[in-house]
Coordinates of C-alpha atoms and ligand atoms in Angstrom, one line a residue:
M1057 CA 232.7 36.8 45.2
F1058 CA 229.8 38.6 46.4
G1059 CA 228.4 41.1 44.0
L1060 CA 228.6 44.0 46.5
A1061 CA 226.8 47.1 45.3
P1062 CA 229.1 50.2 45.1
I1063 CA 228.0 53.1 47.3
G1064 CA 226.8 56.5 45.8
I1065 CA 227.2 55.6 42.0
G1066 CA 225.9 58.4 39.9
S1067 CA 226.4 61.1 42.7
G1068 CA 229.4 63.4 43.5
G1069 CA 230.0 61.3 46.8
S1070 CA 230.6 58.0 44.7
E1071 CA 232.7 55.5 46.3
G1072 CA 236.3 54.7 45.0
L1073 CA 237.5 51.5 43.7
I1074 CA 240.0 50.9 46.6
S1075 CA 237.2 51.6 49.1
Y1076 CA 235.1 49.1 47.2
L1077 CA 237.8 46.4 47.3
I1078 CA 238.2 46.9 51.1
R1079 CA 234.5 46.5 51.6
L1080 CA 234.6 43.5 49.5
S1081 CA 237.4 41.8 51.5
K1082 CA 235.2 42.6 54.6
A1083 CA 232.3 41.1 53.3
H1084 CA 234.4 37.9 52.9
C1085 CA 236.0 38.3 56.4
I1086 CA 239.5 38.5 55.1
S1087 CA 242.3 41.2 54.9
P1088 CA 242.3 43.4 51.9
R1089 CA 245.9 42.5 51.4
L1090 CA 245.2 38.8 51.5
L1091 CA 242.4 39.4 49.1
L1092 CA 244.6 41.1 46.6
S1093 CA 247.6 38.9 47.1
T1094 CA 245.6 35.7 46.6
E1095 CA 242.8 36.9 43.9
F1096 CA 244.1 39.8 42.1
L1097 CA 248.0 40.1 41.9
P1098 CA 248.6 36.4 40.7
R1099 CA 246.4 37.3 37.6
M1100 CA 248.7 40.2 36.7
S1101 CA 251.8 39.4 34.7
E1102 CA 253.2 42.7 35.6
V1103 CA 253.4 41.8 39.3
N1104 CA 255.2 38.6 40.1
S1105 CA 255.1 37.1 43.7
G1106 CA 258.3 39.0 44.8
R1107 CA 256.9 42.4 43.8
H1108 CA 253.6 42.4 46.0
A1109 CA 255.2 44.8 48.4
M1110 CA 256.2 47.1 45.6
F1111 CA 252.6 47.0 44.4
Y1112 CA 251.3 48.1 47.7
M1113 CA 253.9 50.8 48.1
D1114 CA 253.8 52.3 44.6
Y1115 CA 251.2 51.1 42.1
A1116 CA 248.2 50.9 44.4
K1117 CA 247.9 54.6 44.3
T1118 CA 247.2 54.4 40.6
L1119 CA 244.0 52.2 41.0
H1120 CA 241.8 55.3 40.7
S1121 CA 243.5 56.7 37.8
T1122 CA 243.5 56.0 34.2
G1123 CA 246.6 53.7 34.0
K1124 CA 246.9 50.0 33.3
F1125 CA 246.5 48.9 36.9
A1126 CA 243.1 50.9 37.0
N1127 CA 242.0 49.2 33.8
K1128 CA 243.1 45.7 35.0
F1129 CA 241.7 45.9 38.3
V1130 CA 238.3 47.1 37.1
T1131 CA 238.2 44.2 34.7
M1132 CA 239.4 41.7 37.4
T1133 CA 236.8 43.0 40.0
E1134 CA 234.0 42.9 37.3
E1135 CA 234.9 39.3 36.6
L1136 CA 235.0 38.2 40.3
T1137 CA 232.0 39.9 41.3
G1138 CA 229.8 39.7 38.2
R1139 CA 229.0 43.2 38.4
D1140 CA 229.8 45.8 35.7
G1141 CA 230.3 49.4 35.4
L1142 CA 232.9 49.4 37.9
A1143 CA 235.0 51.8 35.8
L1144 CA 232.8 54.4 37.4
L1145 CA 234.6 54.0 40.6
T1146 CA 237.9 55.3 38.9
A1147 CA 238.9 58.2 36.6
L1148 CA 238.8 55.8 33.5
P1149 CA 235.5 57.3 32.0
W1150 CA 237.6 60.5 31.3
Q1151 CA 240.8 58.6 30.1
E1152 CA 240.5 60.1 26.7
I1153 CA 241.5 63.5 28.1
I1154 CA 243.2 62.7 31.4
P1155 CA 246.8 61.4 31.2
A1156 CA 247.5 58.2 33.0
I1157 CA 250.2 59.4 35.0
G1158 CA 251.1 63.1 35.6
T1159 CA 251.3 65.9 38.0
G1160 CA 248.4 66.7 40.0
L1161 CA 246.1 63.8 39.3
M1162 CA 246.0 61.3 42.3
A1163 CA 246.9 62.0 45.9
Q1164 CA 250.2 60.4 47.3
H1165 CA 248.3 59.3 50.4
P1166 CA 244.7 58.5 51.1
K1167 CA 242.8 61.5 52.5
W1168 CA 239.4 61.8 53.9
C1169 CA 237.0 64.2 55.4
S1170 CA 236.7 63.7 59.1
A1171 CA 233.1 65.1 59.2
C1172 CA 231.9 62.8 56.4
L1173 CA 233.3 59.8 58.4
A1174 CA 231.8 61.0 61.6
D1175 CA 228.4 61.4 59.7
Y1176 CA 228.5 57.8 58.4
R1177 CA 228.9 56.8 62.1
N1178 CA 226.2 58.9 63.5
H1179 CA 223.8 57.8 60.8
H1180 CA 224.7 54.1 61.2
T1181 CA 225.6 53.9 57.5
P1182 CA 228.8 51.8 56.4
A1183 CA 231.9 53.8 56.2
Y1184 CA 233.4 54.1 52.8
F1185 CA 236.0 56.5 50.9
K1186 CA 234.8 58.7 48.2
L1187 CA 236.4 58.6 44.7
S1188 CA 236.8 62.5 44.8
W1189 CA 239.1 62.1 47.9
G1190 CA 241.5 60.3 45.8
Y1191 CA 242.2 63.3 43.4
A1192 CA 245.0 65.3 44.6
L1193 CA 243.4 68.6 43.9
Y1194 CA 240.2 67.7 45.8
Q1195 CA 241.1 69.5 49.2
V1196 CA 238.0 70.7 50.7
C1197 CA 234.9 68.6 51.3
S1198 CA 232.1 70.3 49.4
V1199 CA 229.4 69.0 52.0
H1200 CA 231.2 70.1 55.1
H1201 CA 233.5 73.0 53.7
Q1202 CA 236.4 71.8 55.7
H1203 CA 239.9 70.6 54.8
L1204 CA 240.5 67.1 54.1
V1205 CA 243.2 65.3 56.2
D1206 CA 245.7 62.6 55.3
E1207 CA 247.0 61.8 58.8
C1208 CA 245.7 59.8 61.7
P1209 CA 244.5 62.1 64.4
W1210 CA 245.8 59.8 67.1
C1211 CA 249.2 58.7 65.9
G1212 CA 249.8 61.1 63.0
K1213 CA 250.6 58.5 60.5
H1214 CA 249.7 58.4 56.8
Q1215 CA 247.5 55.5 55.7
P1216 CA 248.4 53.0 53.1
F1217 CA 246.1 52.7 50.2
I1218 CA 245.5 49.0 50.8
P1219 CA 245.4 48.5 54.6
V1220 CA 246.0 45.3 56.5
H1221 CA 242.6 45.4 58.2
A1222 CA 239.3 45.6 56.3
S1223 CA 238.0 48.6 58.5
L1224 CA 237.5 51.6 56.5
G1225 CA 237.6 54.7 58.7
R1226 CA 240.1 53.3 61.2
C1227 CA 243.9 53.9 61.4
N1228 CA 246.1 50.9 59.9
Y1229 CA 248.6 51.4 62.6
C1230 CA 246.8 52.2 65.9
Y1231 CA 243.2 51.4 64.9
G1232 CA 242.1 54.9 66.0
W1233 CA 238.9 56.2 64.5
L1234 CA 239.8 58.5 61.8
G1235 CA 236.6 60.5 61.9
T1236 CA 237.6 62.1 65.0
C1237 CA 238.0 65.8 65.0
D1238 CA 240.0 66.9 67.9
K1239 CA 239.6 70.6 67.2
E1240 CA 236.8 72.7 66.1
P1241 CA 236.7 72.5 62.1
S1242 CA 237.4 75.7 60.3
N1243 CA 234.9 76.6 57.7
I1244 CA 236.6 77.1 54.2
H1245 CA 235.3 80.1 52.3
D1246 CA 237.8 79.9 49.6
P1247 CA 235.7 80.0 46.5
Y1248 CA 238.5 78.6 44.2
Q1249 CA 239.0 75.4 46.4
L1250 CA 235.4 74.9 46.5
W1251 CA 235.1 75.3 42.8
V1252 CA 237.7 72.8 42.2
A1253 CA 235.9 70.4 44.5
G1254 CA 232.7 71.0 42.6
A1255 CA 234.4 70.4 39.2
I1256 CA 235.8 67.2 40.3
E1257 CA 232.4 66.1 41.6
D1258 CA 230.8 67.2 38.2
M1259 CA 233.2 64.9 36.4
I1260 CA 232.4 61.9 38.7
I1261 CA 228.5 62.7 38.5
H1262 CA 228.8 62.7 34.7
S1263 CA 231.1 59.7 34.5
K1264 CA 228.6 57.4 32.8
D1265 CA 228.0 60.0 29.9
A1266 CA 231.6 60.6 29.6
M1267 CA 232.5 57.1 29.2
Q1268 CA 230.4 57.1 25.9
K1269 CA 230.9 60.6 24.8
V1270 CA 234.2 62.2 25.8
T1271 CA 236.9 61.6 23.4
G1272 CA 240.2 63.5 22.5
E1273 CA 238.7 64.4 19.3
L1274 CA 235.6 66.0 21.0
F1275 CA 238.0 68.0 23.2
R1276 CA 240.0 69.3 20.4
E1277 CA 236.8 70.1 18.5
K1278 CA 235.5 72.3 21.4
L1279 CA 238.9 74.0 21.6
M1280 CA 239.0 74.9 18.0
K1281 CA 235.5 76.4 18.2
L1282 CA 236.6 78.5 21.1
T1283 CA 239.8 79.6 19.4
I1284 CA 237.9 80.7 16.3
A1285 CA 235.2 82.6 18.4
L1286 CA 237.3 84.1 21.1
A1287 CA 240.8 84.6 19.4
S1288 CA 240.0 84.8 15.6
N1289 CA 241.4 81.3 15.1
K1290 CA 244.9 82.3 16.8
K1291 CA 245.9 79.5 19.0
K1292 CA 248.7 81.3 20.5
R1293 CA 246.6 84.3 21.3
F1294 CA 244.0 82.2 22.9
S1295 CA 246.5 80.3 25.1
E1296 CA 247.8 83.6 26.3
M1297 CA 244.3 84.9 26.9
L1298 CA 243.6 82.1 29.2
G1299 CA 247.0 82.4 31.0
F1300 CA 248.8 79.4 29.5
T1301 CA 252.2 79.3 27.9
P1302 CA 251.7 80.4 24.0
S1303 CA 252.3 77.0 22.7
T1304 CA 249.6 75.2 24.9
M1305 CA 246.7 75.2 22.4
A1306 CA 248.8 74.0 19.6
S1307 CA 250.3 71.1 21.7
W1308 CA 246.5 70.1 22.5
I1309 CA 244.9 70.7 19.2
T1310 CA 247.7 70.1 16.6
K1311 CA 250.0 67.8 18.4
Q1312 CA 247.0 66.0 20.1
Q1313 CA 248.6 65.9 23.4
K1314 CA 246.3 65.5 26.6
P1315 CA 246.3 68.3 29.0
L1316 CA 247.7 67.7 32.4
F1317 CA 244.8 67.3 34.9
P1318 CA 245.3 70.7 36.8
Q1319 CA 245.6 72.3 33.2
F1320 CA 242.3 71.0 32.3
L1321 CA 240.6 72.1 35.4
Y1322 CA 242.2 75.5 35.0
L1323 CA 240.9 75.6 31.4
C1324 CA 237.4 75.0 32.5
H1325 CA 237.7 77.5 35.3
Q1326 CA 238.9 80.2 33.1
L1327 CA 236.1 79.5 30.7
G1328 CA 233.6 79.5 33.5
E1329 CA 232.3 76.1 32.6
M1330 CA 232.2 72.9 34.5
P1331 CA 233.9 70.0 32.8
S1332 CA 230.8 68.3 31.8
E1333 CA 229.4 71.6 30.3
L1334 CA 232.5 72.1 28.3
L1335 CA 232.6 68.9 26.7
M1336 CA 229.1 67.4 26.6
E1337 CA 226.8 70.5 26.3
D1338 CA 226.1 72.7 23.4
F1339 CA 227.2 76.2 24.5
D1340 CA 227.6 79.3 22.4
P1341 CA 231.3 80.0 22.4
Y1342 CA 230.6 83.7 21.4
K1343 CA 228.9 84.1 25.0
I1344 CA 231.9 83.0 26.9
D1345 CA 233.5 85.9 28.8
I1346 CA 237.1 85.4 29.8
H1347 CA 238.0 87.9 32.5
F1348 CA 240.3 88.1 35.2
K1349 CA 239.7 85.8 38.0
S1350 CA 241.7 86.5 41.2
H1351 CA 241.7 83.0 42.4
A1352 CA 242.8 81.2 39.3
Q1353 CA 246.4 82.1 40.1
K1354 CA 246.3 79.7 42.8
L1355 CA 246.2 76.8 40.4
H1356 CA 249.6 77.8 39.2
C1357 CA 250.8 77.3 42.8
I1358 CA 249.2 73.9 43.2
S1359 CA 250.9 72.8 39.8
P1360 CA 254.0 74.7 38.9
K1361 CA 254.4 72.7 35.8
I1362 CA 251.5 74.3 33.9
G1363 CA 252.6 74.4 30.2
L1364 CA 254.5 71.3 30.6
Q1365 CA 253.5 68.1 28.8
E1366 CA 254.0 64.4 29.5
P1367 CA 257.1 63.0 27.8
P1368 CA 256.1 61.8 24.1
K1369 CA 255.5 58.1 24.5
H1370 CA 255.6 57.1 21.1
E1371 CA 259.0 58.7 20.4
I1372 CA 260.5 57.1 23.6
Y1373 CA 258.9 53.7 22.4
E1374 CA 260.6 54.0 18.9
R1375 CA 263.9 55.0 20.5
L1376 CA 263.7 51.8 22.9
Q1377 CA 262.8 49.6 20.1
A1378 CA 265.9 50.8 18.0
I1379 CA 268.1 50.1 21.0
C1380 CA 266.5 46.7 21.6
N1381 CA 267.2 45.6 17.9
D1382 CA 270.7 47.0 17.8
T1383 CA 272.8 44.0 18.8
D1384 CA 275.9 46.1 19.1
D1385 CA 274.2 48.5 21.7
C1386 CA 274.7 46.6 25.1
R1387 CA 274.7 49.6 27.3
P1388 CA 273.1 49.1 30.8
L1389 CA 269.6 50.3 31.4
A1390 CA 271.0 53.1 33.6
D1391 CA 272.8 54.7 30.6
I1392 CA 269.6 54.7 28.5
I1393 CA 267.6 56.2 31.3
T1394 CA 270.1 59.1 31.5
E1395 CA 270.2 59.5 27.7
L1396 CA 266.3 59.7 27.5
A1397 CA 266.2 62.1 30.7
L1398 CA 263.6 59.9 32.3
T1399 CA 263.2 58.1 35.6
R1400 CA 263.6 54.5 36.0
K1401 CA 260.2 54.2 37.5
Y1402 CA 258.7 55.9 34.4
L1403 CA 260.5 53.6 31.9
L1404 CA 259.7 50.3 33.9
Y1405 CA 256.0 51.3 34.2
W1406 CA 255.3 52.1 30.6
F1407 CA 258.1 50.0 28.8
K1408 CA 258.6 47.0 31.0
K1409 CA 259.2 44.6 28.1
E1410 CA 261.8 46.8 26.2
C1411 CA 263.5 47.4 29.6
E1412 CA 263.7 43.7 30.1
V1413 CA 265.4 43.1 26.8
I1414 CA 267.8 45.9 27.3
S1415 CA 268.7 44.6 30.8
S1416 CA 269.3 41.0 29.6
K1417 CA 271.3 42.1 26.5
H1418 CA 273.6 44.0 28.9
K1419 CA 273.7 40.9 31.2
Q1420 CA 274.7 38.7 28.2
W1421 CA 277.3 41.2 27.1
I1422 CA 278.9 41.1 30.6
N1423 CA 278.9 37.3 30.5
R1424 CA 280.4 37.3 27.0
T1425 CA 283.1 39.7 27.8
A1426 CA 284.0 37.8 30.9
L1427 CA 284.4 34.6 29.1
Q1428 CA 286.6 36.3 26.5
K1429 CA 288.7 37.7 29.3
K1430 CA 289.2 34.4 30.8
K1431 CA 290.3 32.8 27.6
A1432 CA 292.8 35.4 27.0
Q1433 CA 294.2 34.8 30.5
L1434 CA 294.5 31.2 29.8
Q1435 CA 296.4 31.8 26.6
E1436 CA 298.7 33.9 28.4
V1437 CA 299.7 31.2 30.9
R1438 CA 300.1 28.7 28.1
N1439 CA 302.3 31.1 26.1
I1440 CA 304.6 31.9 29.0
T1441 CA 305.1 28.2 30.0
W1442 CA 305.9 27.3 26.4
H1443 CA 308.3 30.3 25.9
L1444 CA 310.2 29.4 29.1
Y1445 CA 310.4 25.8 28.1
E1446 CA 311.8 26.8 24.4
Q1447 CA 314.4 29.0 26.1
G1448 CA 315.5 25.8 28.0
L1449 CA 314.3 26.9 31.3
Y1450 CA 312.0 24.8 33.6
P1451 CA 308.6 26.7 33.6
S1452 CA 308.1 26.3 37.4
N1453 CA 305.1 27.7 39.3
R1454 CA 307.5 30.6 40.4
Q1455 CA 308.9 31.4 37.1
V1456 CA 305.5 31.6 35.4
A1457 CA 303.9 33.4 38.2
K1458 CA 306.8 36.2 38.0
Q1459 CA 305.9 36.7 34.4
L1460 CA 302.3 36.8 35.0
L1461 CA 302.8 39.6 37.7
P1462 CA 303.1 42.5 35.3
L1463 CA 299.8 41.4 33.6
K1464 CA 298.1 41.6 36.9
L1465 CA 297.5 38.0 37.0
C1466 CA 298.5 35.4 39.7
F1467 CA 298.1 31.7 40.6
A1468 CA 295.5 32.4 43.2
K1469 CA 293.0 31.9 40.5
M1470 CA 292.2 28.3 40.2
H1471 CA 291.7 28.2 36.4
L1472 CA 295.2 29.6 35.9
R1473 CA 296.7 27.0 38.1
T1474 CA 295.0 24.1 36.3
T1475 CA 296.1 25.7 32.8
H1476 CA 299.7 25.8 34.1
R1477 CA 299.6 22.1 35.3
N1478 CA 297.9 21.0 32.0
T1479 CA 300.5 22.7 29.9
L1480 CA 303.4 21.1 32.0
K1481 CA 301.6 17.8 31.3
E1482 CA 301.6 18.5 27.6
L1483 CA 305.3 19.3 27.7
G1484 CA 305.9 16.0 29.4
L1485 CA 307.3 17.7 32.3
T1486 CA 305.3 15.9 35.1
Ligands
ZN128 ZN1 232.8 66.1 54.5
ZN129 ZN1 246.7 55.9 64.0

């Protein structure tokens, strides 16, 4: 495929991977869905041909995040275009500290700044969607200071991540121009919203550095330094000083869990540092001043789950392995989902293989028990027939059926009728 150059790499307005793929399909004069269905999805063992619709509905929104779909799509796009460094079009450079799924990372629908789209048109530059727009918390355009929108101004519909037409900036349903502002845009002066937009752009600008430098270890090292400098090495106190639940620092430093994305931004905000400053610059922890910031409270509103962590994947994996290896455990997947208190979607996303083993084990068990039941029923018919014969009675259809009735069996079932007939033959009665 053409080695199309991504737009705005290295700047805060860098293009997102999905936008790149849509422009790539436009360059080849085909629909983005056709491009993905023919060139990308067949290479993915996770998405068989029957599940393309599910991919467009569900998984496509994770292409900008740090999950397996993002990884796979970056690799495939690089192979197909011969261009490298496409991970910069996603959150992957920060994957060491950003969880692959979780509250408040990626938006549920594509959103955009109408004024940015209008600008592209006025300046006759190609329309594209910025990577920053894909982040759920990026709600205000840092250039135009106005709210992003996620509904078509003409028909009011949310847009799919992978549209049918390769026309960025046009509605997938009514083909209306999405850059149209029907009312006077209101200028946002909310310093917190603008700070968040700036922090996300900071991460995008420093993606290249982050890819080489940012590790979980570095994050923990910085946190430890700060805990020593600001809270005399008391993790609990440091968590509370920042407004987190008391165990937060311990879960990050000792248990080595990743922060949720809103938590991470909140941390940076409380410390008064941009993400790249916190992680990649040498700052003096003793000079950091944690003081009350009125706007920080809002982050709690955006993400009520601050303090919660993603489920411990390793433990889930071990539990699932144990269930898979236990030949006596043939429960349906639904029971296991309930036991683990997780969602079906989560389990299928992370532990597809184990889920398949569990489902097929259950299916085999159902087949096995059905077979055993059938055998037992046949035996009943034979026994009754023989018994009647031994009593000197003729084991007629009617007589046998009468005795089968209390067992909730009847001759409507073909296999019972055949067995009865065969038994009569054995007895020399036909
Ligand atoms: Zn804008
Ligand atoms: Zn529309």
